[in-house]
Every structure is written in structure tokens, then in C-alpha cells.
């Protein structure tokens, strides 16, 4: 047995485990049966309510365009936030105190604020001070909110990535006559990026999940928002929630699995001299606490 | 300069945020610890249930869960949460969703804490004849908890920020009030600053105090 908490079960423990399994199964089945009954009571099991999902119309009119918008917002946010995060991450390690101070304050500030507030603020800001059309505004607001928050988180990731490199890398770069900027751009950053990749990929899960906020609060037509339109059309609230949840789970599960595969691959292949920044780092980074993360982190995903 | 605050109960909204955080935190801690216990238990079925729960819940956006509690559980299934008052019902549904979601992260934090407890501790506990549940509750978990105060603080901070999602089902907390205020008042920037400041005030001390506590209480090895 792999766990340290119990011995390899003997005959009595085996019997007890079987007993526990049976009791747990019965409880679980009771719960499922109760949910099933409830669904049946309310007529939620009618095949007519599930039928729309077998037709192409529900997918092409509602779900796929919604998913496309979700992915679009997430991709845009990632593409803009990454360079911004890199700049702030490097600025946090600057030799000049005022650059360090300003970058640190900005990063800690945007990490401490809920993404939803940033989105709401950006939405109102665009409607008042810019002439972004009201059709585009939700997308702009969602992406702005996501960028501000995630650039701050990614800045921490970049900082941790650069700090994970051995000091000898910088010293060797100086020894062959590179300047500070050259050392950063041609020695440190390329190695740090490799070390950071798993953490960056798993931050994508957080971004994808946060796009859903824009759907509810700003009427941005992403996946969760299209679910509403779909349910209004077919009157299948529960079913649409289940289908949409499955899409999110599948999408994010692929991202999480890819991140942990990448982590294992990088650990094995030793592409970088730094420690690979694990997926579990992301949970800590998504909480805004002064002084960053403490010791051991929780497992992947991000909150 | 701050007269736009008149007529709005900003402190009341933040008090609601604090209440949501506190009540959900307790729920998430209890359910998360149970899940963690399941995930390390010798019964394969419980381990499987814990794993599936954590992986499923972690990958669904919190917004979906919160909205489902209102549109699905309350409207379709008539789950009233023991009250007829619409506001209280919204609060309780939000707590239910936040606790169910956060528990997955609490579970992972505690599980990583269990991994920091040295093998010898569990072996010694078993050697003196303690059963699995005794080993877990008397020897391993107390040590694990002390080493995960830091990660749990991070979960708590994330939960504080996540309570804003309750605005999606109309719970009168900070994000909803900010939405109303910036739509009605002219001082967009100032209002944004006030609410941002509020959240910095809520999260900063939590991180500092619990971080300090975590360092103090960690079992020195």
C-alpha cells in the first residue's frame, strides 16, 4: 500500500474496508436516487429537455459561439497579460529601489482586488471615457479585467522563475561582458520561461473560469451567457447547466493535465538549470498576500 | 469630495462580504477536511469519490456553481434553504456554493499538509496500536494543520475575493453595490478606488496575520 497512514490490510482490515465500501456505496446510491427522484418529480428527466443537445442547432447557434467567445477572451487576456507580467516581474527585481517599489505596489494592488471589480470598473470606464461601441464593450471590459489581474499574478510567476535560476548564470553572463539588459534577455529570461511554463499553463484555467463572470455581470456572450439564451429558448435550465459544466470541466481538465505533463517532462528533460515551477504554485500566487507564497502549496488548478 | 458615498451603505455591503467569507470559510473547512480524510483513507471508493469531487469542482467556474444554486436549486427544485425571505435565501445559497467550491481547495491544501508529516509519525502511531482514524485525528492531522496555515490563509484570501461572485445572484455585497454606484454616480474613479481599498483592507491583514501565525505554529523539524 502506498499510504503511510495504514498497514497493508490483513484479513480483519480487509473485511472492515469492504464493510465501509458497502456502507459508502449505499449512502452514495441513496443520494443519487434522491437526486434522481427530485429530478423526476419536477419532470426534469423528460427526454424532450435533453433532446436539443442532440441536434446541431443548439450547438451551432448557442454553445459553440459562446465557447468561441470564452476562448477568445481567455486567449486575448493571456497574450496581453504575459508580456505585461514579464515586464512587471523583471521590474520587481530591478536594482533601482523606486522601480522595484512601484512595480511591487502595482502588482500587490491588482492581486488583492477581485477580478469582478476590475471588470465592472473597466466596463464603466469604457462607456464613459472612450468611444468603444456598446457591442464591443463587454469583451473589452472582460479582457481588461483579466489582463490587469493576471498580469499581476504572472509577474509573480516570472519573478519566481528568474529567482529559481542559480546565481552562477548571472555571474557567468557578467564575466563574458554582457550588460544587465543582455543578461536578462538572452540568459535569464529564456531559462526562466521554460521553468515557468507549467505554472503559466495552469493559470490559463483560472482565466477561462473567470471569463464566466463577464457573462453574468456584463452580458458578455460567452459560454455561460449563451447557456441562458439557450435555456430561455428550450426551457431546459438544469440540462443546460449540466452540459455547460461538462464543457468547462473537459476544457480545464485538458489544460490541467497538459500543465502537469509539461511539469513532469521539464523535470525529466532538464532543459533549464532552475527548479521547475510546479502547477501547485498557482494556488498560492492567486491569493494576494504580502510576501508571496508560503512553503507547500495546494495541488494545481488555481482558485 | 466623498459626498457621493451619501445614501449608500458601503460599510453594510462590506459587512455582508465579511459575513459571506466567514460563514463559507467554516463550511469549506469542515467539508474540505472530510474530503481530505476521504482522499487518504484506506477505502478505495472513498478515495475515488474525493478525487472526482475535487477535480470536477475545481474545474467548474464558481460563477456557474453560484448561478446554478439560484436558477437550478432554488427556482426549479424549490430549495428554499429554510426561509421565505428572498435576501436570506440568496445569502444561504451563496454560502452553500462558496463552501462547496472552496472545500476542494481546502482539501488539496490539507492533503499537501498530510504529506509533510514524516513517515515515522504514522508508523509510530500504528506501532502503538492506533487505528487509521486515531492515527489521522490524533497524530497526523494536528501536525498537518499547523503546517498548512499559510496555504489555508491563501485559500481564505481567494475566498474573500470570490465572495464578489455572489453579486451574480443579487446578494447585496460589495461588488453589487459598486456596480450600482458606478452606474448612478459620476465619480467612477473614486468609487473604484474606495472599493479597491476596501478589499485591500480585508485581504492584507488576513495574509499578514495568518502568515505570521503559520510561521510561529509550524512544527519545527
Short mmCIF file of C-alpha atoms in Angstrom, two decimals:
data_model
loop_
_atom_site.label_atom_id
_atom_site.label_comp_id
_atom_site.label_asym_id
_atom_site.label_seq_id
_atom_site.Cartn_x
_atom_site.Cartn_y
_atom_site.Cartn_z
CA UNK A 1 0.00 0.00 0.00
CA UNK A 2 1.24 3.43 -0.85
CA UNK A 3 -0.09 5.42 2.10
CA UNK A 4 1.84 5.89 5.30
CA UNK A 5 -1.34 6.09 7.30
CA UNK A 6 -2.29 2.44 7.31
CA UNK A 7 -0.72 -1.01 7.04
CA UNK A 8 -1.25 -3.40 4.21
CA UNK A 9 -4.67 -4.67 5.29
CA UNK A 10 -4.88 -8.03 7.00
CA UNK A 11 -7.98 -10.22 6.96
CA UNK A 12 -9.85 -8.12 9.55
CA UNK A 13 -8.94 -4.80 7.97
CA UNK A 14 -9.94 -6.18 4.59
CA UNK A 15 -13.34 -7.14 5.93
CA UNK A 16 -13.72 -3.73 7.55
CA UNK A 17 -12.75 -1.96 4.33
CA UNK A 18 -15.31 -3.98 2.41
CA UNK A 19 -17.91 -3.04 5.03
CA UNK A 20 -17.01 0.66 4.72
CA UNK A 21 -17.13 0.41 0.95
CA UNK A 22 -20.59 -1.13 1.08
CA UNK A 23 -21.91 1.48 3.53
CA UNK A 24 -20.41 4.31 1.48
CA UNK A 25 -21.82 2.90 -1.76
CA UNK A 26 -25.26 2.61 -0.19
CA UNK A 27 -25.11 6.21 1.04
CA UNK A 28 -23.90 7.43 -2.35
CA UNK A 29 -26.60 5.47 -4.17
CA UNK A 30 -29.24 6.82 -1.78
CA UNK A 31 -28.08 10.33 -2.53
CA UNK A 32 -28.10 9.68 -6.29
CA UNK A 33 -31.52 8.03 -6.03
CA UNK A 34 -32.83 11.05 -4.10
CA UNK A 35 -31.46 13.44 -6.74
CA UNK A 36 -32.98 11.24 -9.46
CA UNK A 37 -36.35 11.22 -7.69
CA UNK A 38 -36.26 15.00 -7.28
CA UNK A 39 -35.43 15.40 -10.96
CA UNK A 40 -38.26 13.04 -11.85
CA UNK A 41 -40.71 14.87 -9.57
CA UNK A 42 -40.02 18.13 -11.33
CA UNK A 43 -40.16 16.46 -14.73
CA UNK A 44 -36.52 17.23 -15.42
CA UNK A 45 -35.83 13.79 -16.89
CA UNK A 46 -38.13 14.25 -19.87
CA UNK A 47 -36.19 13.37 -22.96
CA UNK A 48 -37.63 16.45 -24.64
CA UNK A 49 -35.47 18.62 -22.39
CA UNK A 50 -32.31 16.75 -23.32
CA UNK A 51 -33.20 16.44 -26.98
CA UNK A 52 -31.91 19.90 -28.07
CA UNK A 53 -28.35 18.84 -27.29
CA UNK A 54 -28.52 16.04 -29.83
CA UNK A 55 -29.38 18.48 -32.60
CA UNK A 56 -26.75 20.60 -34.27
CA UNK A 57 -28.84 23.75 -33.84
CA UNK A 58 -28.29 24.08 -30.10
CA UNK A 59 -24.57 23.76 -30.64
CA UNK A 60 -24.09 25.96 -33.68
CA UNK A 61 -26.45 28.72 -32.52
CA UNK A 62 -25.65 28.90 -28.82
CA UNK A 63 -22.95 26.75 -27.29
CA UNK A 64 -20.16 26.86 -29.86
CA UNK A 65 -20.26 30.65 -30.43
CA UNK A 66 -20.32 31.04 -26.64
CA UNK A 67 -17.35 28.72 -26.24
CA UNK A 68 -15.55 30.62 -29.03
CA UNK A 69 -16.06 33.89 -27.14
CA UNK A 70 -14.84 32.32 -23.90
CA UNK A 71 -11.71 31.08 -25.63
CA UNK A 72 -11.24 34.38 -27.45
CA UNK A 73 -11.38 36.41 -24.23
CA UNK A 74 -9.10 33.95 -22.43
CA UNK A 75 -6.57 33.89 -25.28
CA UNK A 76 -6.53 37.67 -25.66
CA UNK A 77 -6.13 38.13 -21.91
CA UNK A 78 -3.26 35.64 -21.83
CA UNK A 79 -1.46 37.10 -24.84
CA UNK A 80 -1.62 40.65 -23.43
CA UNK A 81 -1.01 39.74 -19.80
CA UNK A 82 2.07 37.63 -20.41
CA UNK A 83 4.43 40.34 -21.75
CA UNK A 84 2.98 42.82 -19.25
CA UNK A 85 3.58 40.33 -16.46
CA UNK A 86 7.12 39.74 -17.69
CA UNK A 87 7.85 43.48 -17.62
CA UNK A 88 6.50 43.84 -14.08
CA UNK A 89 8.19 40.66 -12.92
CA UNK A 90 11.55 41.91 -14.17
CA UNK A 91 10.86 45.38 -12.75
CA UNK A 92 10.31 43.81 -9.33
CA UNK A 93 13.86 42.51 -9.47
CA UNK A 94 15.32 45.84 -10.60
CA UNK A 95 18.43 47.27 -8.96
CA UNK A 96 16.72 50.64 -8.58
CA UNK A 97 14.67 50.88 -5.44
CA UNK A 98 11.95 53.15 -6.91
CA UNK A 99 11.36 50.83 -9.90
CA UNK A 100 11.13 47.87 -7.53
CA UNK A 101 8.81 49.78 -5.22
CA UNK A 102 6.42 51.00 -7.90
CA UNK A 103 6.24 47.60 -9.63
CA UNK A 104 5.75 45.83 -6.31
CA UNK A 105 2.93 48.15 -5.28
CA UNK A 106 1.15 47.80 -8.62
CA UNK A 107 1.43 44.01 -8.58
CA UNK A 108 0.26 43.58 -4.97
CA UNK A 109 -2.60 46.03 -5.56
CA UNK A 110 -4.04 44.26 -8.57
CA UNK A 111 -3.65 40.85 -6.95
CA UNK A 112 -5.60 41.99 -3.92
CA UNK A 113 -8.65 43.14 -5.88
CA UNK A 114 -11.35 40.74 -7.10
CA UNK A 115 -11.40 40.38 -10.90
CA UNK A 116 -15.10 41.20 -10.91
CA UNK A 117 -14.47 44.69 -9.53
CA UNK A 118 -11.83 45.29 -12.20
CA UNK A 119 -14.26 44.16 -14.92
CA UNK A 120 -17.12 46.32 -13.63
CA UNK A 121 -14.82 49.30 -13.36
CA UNK A 122 -13.36 48.79 -16.85
CA UNK A 123 -16.85 48.45 -18.31
CA UNK A 124 -18.00 51.74 -16.81
CA UNK A 125 -14.73 53.43 -17.68
CA UNK A 126 -15.02 52.47 -21.35
CA UNK A 127 -18.63 53.59 -21.55
CA UNK A 128 -17.83 56.99 -20.06
CA UNK A 129 -14.43 57.98 -21.34
CA UNK A 130 -13.94 56.12 -24.62
CA UNK A 131 -16.00 55.57 -27.75
CA UNK A 132 -15.78 51.78 -27.76
CA UNK A 133 -19.10 50.65 -29.25
CA UNK A 134 -21.54 49.13 -26.80
CA UNK A 135 -21.30 45.81 -28.66
CA UNK A 136 -17.57 45.50 -28.13
CA UNK A 137 -17.55 46.95 -24.63
CA UNK A 138 -18.21 43.73 -22.68
CA UNK A 139 -15.33 41.95 -24.44
CA UNK A 140 -13.02 44.91 -23.82
CA UNK A 141 -14.05 45.11 -20.19
CA UNK A 142 -13.65 41.37 -19.58
CA UNK A 143 -10.24 41.30 -21.23
CA UNK A 144 -9.10 44.43 -19.36
CA UNK A 145 -10.15 42.97 -16.02
CA UNK A 146 -8.48 39.66 -16.77
CA UNK A 147 -5.30 41.33 -18.04
CA UNK A 148 -4.88 43.61 -15.02
CA UNK A 149 -5.34 40.74 -12.57
CA UNK A 150 -3.43 38.05 -14.41
CA UNK A 151 -0.53 40.30 -15.40
CA UNK A 152 -0.01 40.82 -11.67
CA UNK A 153 -0.14 37.08 -10.98
CA UNK A 154 2.12 36.29 -13.94
CA UNK A 155 4.57 38.95 -12.73
CA UNK A 156 4.96 36.87 -9.57
CA UNK A 157 5.41 33.73 -11.68
CA UNK A 158 8.12 35.42 -13.77
CA UNK A 159 9.83 36.74 -10.66
CA UNK A 160 9.83 33.30 -9.06
CA UNK A 161 11.10 31.78 -12.32
CA UNK A 162 14.05 34.15 -12.54
CA UNK A 163 14.85 33.74 -8.84
CA UNK A 164 14.87 29.97 -9.27
CA UNK A 165 17.92 30.21 -11.53
CA UNK A 166 21.32 29.65 -9.92
CA UNK A 167 23.36 32.80 -9.24
CA UNK A 168 26.18 31.44 -11.40
CA UNK A 169 24.11 32.13 -14.51
CA UNK A 170 24.18 35.89 -13.89
CA UNK A 171 27.81 35.86 -12.80
CA UNK A 172 28.90 33.96 -15.91
CA UNK A 173 26.95 36.38 -18.11
CA UNK A 174 28.66 39.35 -16.49
CA UNK A 175 32.02 37.58 -16.77
CA UNK A 176 31.75 37.31 -20.54
CA UNK A 177 30.91 41.02 -20.65
CA UNK A 178 27.13 41.09 -21.11
CA UNK A 179 25.24 44.09 -19.81
CA UNK A 180 22.32 43.86 -17.41
CA UNK A 181 19.69 44.02 -20.16
CA UNK A 182 21.51 41.45 -22.25
CA UNK A 183 21.89 39.12 -19.30
CA UNK A 184 18.17 39.31 -18.65
CA UNK A 185 17.02 38.91 -22.24
CA UNK A 186 19.45 36.30 -23.51
CA UNK A 187 20.43 34.32 -20.40
CA UNK A 188 17.88 34.56 -17.61
CA UNK A 189 14.52 35.03 -19.30
CA UNK A 190 14.76 32.10 -21.76
CA UNK A 191 15.63 29.71 -18.95
CA UNK A 192 13.05 31.20 -16.63
CA UNK A 193 10.29 30.86 -19.24
CA UNK A 194 10.97 27.14 -19.51
CA UNK A 195 10.80 26.78 -15.75
CA UNK A 196 7.58 28.82 -15.63
CA UNK A 197 5.66 27.08 -18.42
CA UNK A 198 3.63 24.67 -16.25
CA UNK A 199 2.56 27.49 -13.91
CA UNK A 200 1.65 29.69 -16.89
CA UNK A 201 -0.47 26.97 -18.49
CA UNK A 202 -2.34 26.27 -15.26
CA UNK A 203 -3.00 29.99 -14.84
CA UNK A 204 -4.99 29.64 -18.08
CA UNK A 205 -7.53 27.55 -16.17
CA UNK A 206 -8.10 30.49 -13.82
CA UNK A 207 -8.56 32.83 -16.78
CA UNK A 208 -11.05 30.53 -18.53
CA UNK A 209 -13.07 30.23 -15.31
CA UNK A 210 -13.07 33.99 -14.76
CA UNK A 211 -14.48 34.76 -18.22
CA UNK A 212 -17.79 33.40 -16.89
CA UNK A 213 -18.03 36.46 -14.63
CA UNK A 214 -18.29 38.71 -17.66
CA UNK A 215 -21.18 36.66 -18.97
CA UNK A 216 -23.30 37.15 -15.87
CA UNK A 217 -22.36 40.65 -14.81
CA UNK A 218 -21.58 42.41 -18.11
CA UNK A 219 -23.68 40.42 -20.54
CA UNK A 220 -20.65 39.28 -22.50
CA UNK A 221 -21.94 36.48 -24.78
CA UNK A 222 -19.57 33.76 -23.57
CA UNK A 223 -20.41 30.13 -22.77
CA UNK A 224 -22.33 30.71 -19.52
CA UNK A 225 -24.23 33.61 -21.04
CA UNK A 226 -25.20 31.59 -24.13
CA UNK A 227 -26.48 28.93 -21.74
CA UNK A 228 -29.03 31.48 -20.56
CA UNK A 229 -30.20 32.22 -24.09
CA UNK A 230 -30.36 28.52 -24.86
CA UNK A 231 -32.34 27.74 -21.70
CA UNK A 232 -34.74 30.58 -22.44
CA UNK A 233 -35.36 29.05 -25.83
CA UNK A 234 -35.74 25.38 -24.90
CA UNK A 235 -36.81 25.81 -21.24
CA UNK A 236 -34.16 23.38 -20.02
CA UNK A 237 -32.33 25.20 -17.23
CA UNK A 238 -30.93 22.18 -15.37
CA UNK A 239 -29.90 20.34 -18.52
CA UNK A 240 -28.15 23.37 -19.98
CA UNK A 241 -26.22 23.86 -16.73
CA UNK A 242 -25.11 20.24 -16.77
CA UNK A 243 -23.94 20.39 -20.39
CA UNK A 244 -22.12 23.71 -19.90
CA UNK A 245 -20.46 22.45 -16.71
CA UNK A 246 -19.24 19.36 -18.59
CA UNK A 247 -17.75 21.57 -21.32
CA UNK A 248 -15.89 23.67 -18.73
CA UNK A 249 -14.67 20.58 -16.88
CA UNK A 250 -13.42 18.96 -20.09
CA UNK A 251 -11.68 22.13 -21.27
CA UNK A 252 -10.00 22.85 -17.95
CA UNK A 253 -9.14 19.21 -17.36
CA UNK A 254 -7.23 19.19 -20.66
CA UNK A 255 -5.35 22.34 -19.59
CA UNK A 256 -4.57 20.96 -16.11
CA UNK A 257 -3.39 17.63 -17.50
CA UNK A 258 -1.25 19.38 -20.09
CA UNK A 259 0.32 21.54 -17.36
CA UNK A 260 1.21 18.58 -15.17
CA UNK A 261 2.50 16.63 -18.17
CA UNK A 262 4.67 19.64 -19.06
CA UNK A 263 5.94 19.83 -15.49
CA UNK A 264 6.96 16.17 -15.50
CA UNK A 265 8.50 16.50 -18.96
CA UNK A 266 10.57 19.54 -17.98
CA UNK A 267 11.70 17.91 -14.74
CA UNK A 268 12.91 14.90 -16.70
CA UNK A 269 14.50 16.66 -19.63
CA UNK A 270 16.47 19.18 -17.53
CA UNK A 271 16.18 21.90 -20.13
CA UNK A 272 16.72 24.58 -17.55
CA UNK A 273 19.08 24.84 -14.65
CA UNK A 274 16.36 26.29 -12.42
CA UNK A 275 13.79 24.35 -10.49
CA UNK A 276 10.62 23.78 -12.50
CA UNK A 277 7.83 25.92 -11.09
CA UNK A 278 5.13 23.41 -10.30
CA UNK A 279 1.48 23.66 -11.11
CA UNK A 280 0.73 23.84 -7.38
CA UNK A 281 2.49 27.19 -7.20
CA UNK A 282 -0.52 28.78 -8.90
CA UNK A 283 -2.94 28.48 -5.96
CA UNK A 284 -0.60 30.43 -3.75
CA UNK A 285 0.03 33.08 -6.36
CA UNK A 286 -3.66 33.68 -6.89
CA UNK A 287 -4.04 34.70 -3.30
CA UNK A 288 -2.77 38.17 -2.64
CA UNK A 289 -0.74 38.01 0.50
CA UNK A 290 2.18 40.25 1.17
CA UNK A 291 5.39 38.32 0.97
CA UNK A 292 4.00 35.94 -1.61
CA UNK A 293 3.63 32.24 -1.03
CA UNK A 294 4.36 30.15 1.97
CA UNK A 295 6.00 26.76 1.87
CA UNK A 296 3.94 23.96 0.47
CA UNK A 297 1.15 24.73 -1.93
CA UNK A 298 -2.12 23.06 -2.64
CA UNK A 299 -2.45 20.95 -5.77
CA UNK A 300 -2.98 22.53 -9.18
CA UNK A 301 -5.88 24.28 -10.76
CA UNK A 302 -5.83 27.70 -9.19
CA UNK A 303 -8.68 29.25 -7.36
CA UNK B 1 -15.01 65.02 -2.16
CA UNK B 2 -16.54 61.84 -0.81
CA UNK B 3 -20.15 63.06 -0.69
CA UNK B 4 -21.08 60.56 -3.41
CA UNK B 5 -20.96 57.99 -0.61
CA UNK B 6 -24.07 59.54 0.97
CA UNK B 7 -27.13 57.41 0.58
CA UNK B 8 -25.15 54.22 0.01
CA UNK B 9 -24.46 51.69 2.72
CA UNK B 10 -20.85 50.93 1.79
CA UNK B 11 -19.92 49.59 5.21
CA UNK B 12 -23.05 47.42 5.21
CA UNK B 13 -22.05 45.94 1.85
CA UNK B 14 -18.55 45.15 3.09
CA UNK B 15 -20.04 43.68 6.28
CA UNK B 16 -22.03 41.35 4.01
CA UNK B 17 -18.78 40.40 2.24
CA UNK B 18 -17.19 39.63 5.61
CA UNK B 19 -20.19 37.56 6.72
CA UNK B 20 -20.21 35.61 3.44
CA UNK B 21 -16.48 34.95 3.81
CA UNK B 22 -16.67 33.87 7.46
CA UNK B 23 -19.64 31.53 7.14
CA UNK B 24 -18.41 29.96 3.88
CA UNK B 25 -14.93 29.57 5.35
CA UNK B 26 -16.28 27.50 8.24
CA UNK B 27 -18.34 25.35 5.88
CA UNK B 28 -15.44 24.89 3.47
CA UNK B 29 -13.05 23.98 6.29
CA UNK B 30 -15.33 21.26 7.65
CA UNK B 31 -16.26 19.77 4.27
CA UNK B 32 -12.69 20.16 2.97
CA UNK B 33 -11.23 18.31 5.95
CA UNK B 34 -13.75 15.50 5.47
CA UNK B 35 -12.81 15.32 1.79
CA UNK B 36 -9.11 15.24 2.66
CA UNK B 37 -9.74 12.41 5.13
CA UNK B 38 -11.60 10.53 2.39
CA UNK B 39 -8.76 11.07 -0.06
CA UNK B 40 -6.19 9.44 2.25
CA UNK B 41 -8.48 6.72 3.62
CA UNK B 42 -7.85 3.02 3.05
CA UNK B 43 -11.24 2.59 1.34
CA UNK B 44 -10.69 2.89 -2.42
CA UNK B 45 -14.26 4.01 -3.07
CA UNK B 46 -13.97 6.99 -0.72
CA UNK B 47 -10.62 7.91 -2.25
CA UNK B 48 -12.25 7.80 -5.67
CA UNK B 49 -15.15 9.95 -4.55
CA UNK B 50 -12.78 12.55 -3.06
CA UNK B 51 -10.64 12.66 -6.19
CA UNK B 52 -13.61 13.01 -8.51
CA UNK B 53 -15.20 15.71 -6.34
CA UNK B 54 -12.03 17.80 -6.16
CA UNK B 55 -11.24 17.53 -9.86
CA UNK B 56 -14.78 18.23 -11.01
CA UNK B 57 -15.49 21.14 -8.68
CA UNK B 58 -12.11 22.78 -9.22
CA UNK B 59 -12.62 22.89 -12.96
CA UNK B 60 -16.10 24.46 -12.95
CA UNK B 61 -16.17 28.27 -12.78
CA UNK B 62 -17.52 29.44 -9.41
CA UNK B 63 -19.94 31.64 -11.34
CA UNK B 64 -21.57 28.54 -12.84
CA UNK B 65 -21.98 26.98 -9.38
CA UNK B 66 -23.41 30.14 -7.83
CA UNK B 67 -25.81 30.73 -10.70
CA UNK B 68 -26.90 27.08 -10.65
CA UNK B 69 -27.71 27.31 -6.94
CA UNK B 70 -30.09 30.17 -7.69
CA UNK B 71 -31.60 29.24 -11.07
CA UNK B 72 -31.44 25.47 -10.61
CA UNK B 73 -31.67 24.55 -6.94
CA UNK B 74 -33.92 27.40 -5.81
CA UNK B 75 -36.12 28.09 -8.84
CA UNK B 76 -36.54 24.63 -10.35
CA UNK B 77 -36.17 22.34 -7.34
CA UNK B 78 -37.75 24.78 -4.90
CA UNK B 79 -34.89 24.58 -2.41
CA UNK B 80 -35.83 27.38 -0.01
CA UNK B 81 -32.89 26.95 2.40
CA UNK B 82 -35.36 27.09 5.29
CA UNK B 83 -36.53 30.64 4.77
CA UNK B 84 -39.09 32.58 2.79
CA UNK B 85 -37.07 35.80 2.84
CA UNK B 86 -35.56 36.22 -0.63
CA UNK B 87 -32.43 38.04 0.63
CA UNK B 88 -31.63 35.47 3.30
CA UNK B 89 -32.18 32.69 0.79
CA UNK B 90 -29.73 34.33 -1.62
CA UNK B 91 -27.17 34.62 1.17
CA UNK B 92 -27.55 30.97 2.16
CA UNK B 93 -27.36 29.75 -1.44
CA UNK B 94 -24.21 31.81 -1.96
CA UNK B 95 -22.68 30.32 1.20
CA UNK B 96 -23.58 26.82 0.05
CA UNK B 97 -21.93 27.35 -3.35
CA UNK B 98 -18.86 29.12 -1.98
CA UNK B 99 -18.32 26.42 0.64
CA UNK B 100 -18.77 23.58 -1.88
CA UNK B 101 -16.28 25.24 -4.25
CA UNK B 102 -13.69 26.32 -1.67
CA UNK B 103 -13.76 22.90 0.04
CA UNK B 104 -11.98 21.43 -2.99
CA UNK B 105 -9.08 23.84 -2.45
CA UNK B 106 -9.09 23.32 1.33
CA UNK B 107 -8.94 19.56 0.70
CA UNK B 108 -5.89 19.93 -1.52
CA UNK B 109 -4.16 22.21 0.99
CA UNK B 110 -4.74 19.77 3.85
CA UNK B 111 -3.67 16.81 1.74
CA UNK B 112 -0.38 18.54 0.95
CA UNK B 113 -0.02 19.17 4.69
CA UNK B 114 -0.54 15.48 5.42
CA UNK B 115 2.32 14.77 3.02
CA UNK B 116 4.66 16.96 5.08
CA UNK B 117 4.17 14.81 8.20
CA UNK B 118 7.13 12.42 8.36
CA UNK B 119 6.52 8.74 7.75
CA UNK B 120 7.86 7.83 11.18
CA UNK B 121 4.99 9.65 12.89
CA UNK B 122 2.34 7.47 11.28
CA UNK B 123 4.47 4.37 11.71
CA UNK B 124 4.92 5.08 15.41
CA UNK B 125 1.21 5.71 15.79
CA UNK B 126 0.43 2.40 14.15
CA UNK B 127 3.09 0.64 16.20
CA UNK B 128 1.38 1.62 19.46
CA UNK B 129 -1.82 0.16 18.06
CA UNK B 130 -3.78 3.21 16.91
CA UNK B 131 -6.34 2.59 14.20
CA UNK B 132 -6.49 4.56 10.96
CA UNK B 133 -8.97 7.11 12.29
CA UNK B 134 -6.98 7.52 15.52
CA UNK B 135 -3.73 7.91 13.61
CA UNK B 136 -5.35 10.53 11.41
CA UNK B 137 -7.18 12.57 14.04
CA UNK B 138 -4.72 12.31 16.95
CA UNK B 139 -1.33 12.27 15.27
CA UNK B 140 -1.31 13.30 11.63
CA UNK B 141 -4.00 15.96 11.19
CA UNK B 142 -2.96 18.14 14.16
CA UNK B 143 0.55 18.35 12.74
CA UNK B 144 -0.69 18.74 9.18
CA UNK B 145 -2.98 21.65 10.13
CA UNK B 146 -0.13 23.57 11.70
CA UNK B 147 1.95 23.28 8.55
CA UNK B 148 -0.84 24.36 6.19
CA UNK B 149 -1.93 27.58 7.91
CA UNK B 150 -0.10 29.51 5.17
CA UNK B 151 -1.81 27.73 2.24
CA UNK B 152 -5.13 27.86 4.09
CA UNK B 153 -4.67 31.62 4.51
CA UNK B 154 -4.24 31.82 0.75
CA UNK B 155 -7.46 29.88 0.26
CA UNK B 156 -9.21 32.24 2.69
CA UNK B 157 -7.95 35.30 0.81
CA UNK B 158 -9.07 33.83 -2.51
CA UNK B 159 -12.45 33.10 -0.88
CA UNK B 160 -12.76 36.72 0.24
CA UNK B 161 -12.25 37.84 -3.35
CA UNK B 162 -14.57 35.11 -4.64
CA UNK B 163 -17.49 36.31 -2.50
CA UNK B 164 -17.95 39.06 -5.12
CA UNK B 165 -19.39 36.36 -7.40
CA UNK B 166 -22.46 36.30 -5.09
CA UNK B 167 -23.39 39.60 -6.78
CA UNK B 168 -24.47 37.43 -9.73
CA UNK B 169 -27.46 36.19 -7.71
CA UNK B 170 -28.20 39.56 -6.13
CA UNK B 171 -26.61 39.21 -2.70
CA UNK B 172 -26.10 42.78 -1.50
CA UNK B 173 -22.33 42.63 -1.01
CA UNK B 174 -19.53 44.96 -2.08
CA UNK B 175 -19.36 44.14 -5.83
CA UNK B 176 -23.10 44.59 -6.32
CA UNK B 177 -23.06 47.95 -4.54
CA UNK B 178 -20.09 49.06 -6.60
CA UNK B 179 -21.97 48.12 -9.78
CA UNK B 180 -24.97 50.20 -8.69
CA UNK B 181 -22.82 53.11 -7.58
CA UNK B 182 -20.65 53.46 -10.67
CA UNK B 183 -23.75 53.29 -12.85
CA UNK B 184 -25.50 56.07 -10.91
CA UNK B 185 -22.72 58.37 -9.79
CA UNK B 186 -20.24 60.36 -11.83
CA UNK B 187 -17.08 59.64 -9.84
CA UNK B 188 -16.16 56.31 -11.49
CA UNK B 189 -12.50 56.51 -10.49
CA UNK B 190 -13.12 57.46 -6.87
CA UNK B 191 -15.76 54.78 -6.36
CA UNK B 192 -13.42 52.21 -7.89
CA UNK B 193 -10.69 53.37 -5.52
CA UNK B 194 -12.96 53.13 -2.46
CA UNK B 195 -13.96 49.54 -3.20
CA UNK B 196 -10.44 48.53 -4.18
CA UNK B 197 -9.22 49.97 -0.88
CA UNK B 198 -11.91 48.02 0.96
CA UNK B 199 -10.66 44.74 -0.45
CA UNK B 200 -7.04 45.60 0.21
CA UNK B 201 -8.02 46.28 3.84
CA UNK B 202 -9.83 42.93 4.03
CA UNK B 203 -7.14 40.76 2.43
CA UNK B 204 -3.90 42.40 3.56
CA UNK B 205 -4.24 41.85 7.34
CA UNK B 206 -5.53 38.29 6.76
CA UNK B 207 -2.39 37.45 4.82
CA UNK B 208 -0.08 39.16 7.29
CA UNK B 209 -1.63 37.77 10.49
CA UNK B 210 -2.14 34.23 9.26
CA UNK B 211 1.28 34.23 7.58
CA UNK B 212 2.88 35.21 10.87
CA UNK B 213 0.79 32.66 12.75
CA UNK B 214 1.70 29.97 10.23
CA UNK B 215 5.41 30.61 10.72
CA UNK B 216 5.00 30.57 14.51
CA UNK B 217 2.92 27.43 14.72
CA UNK B 218 4.70 25.35 12.07
CA UNK B 219 6.22 22.24 13.61
CA UNK B 220 9.96 22.83 13.50
CA UNK B 221 11.70 19.80 12.08
#
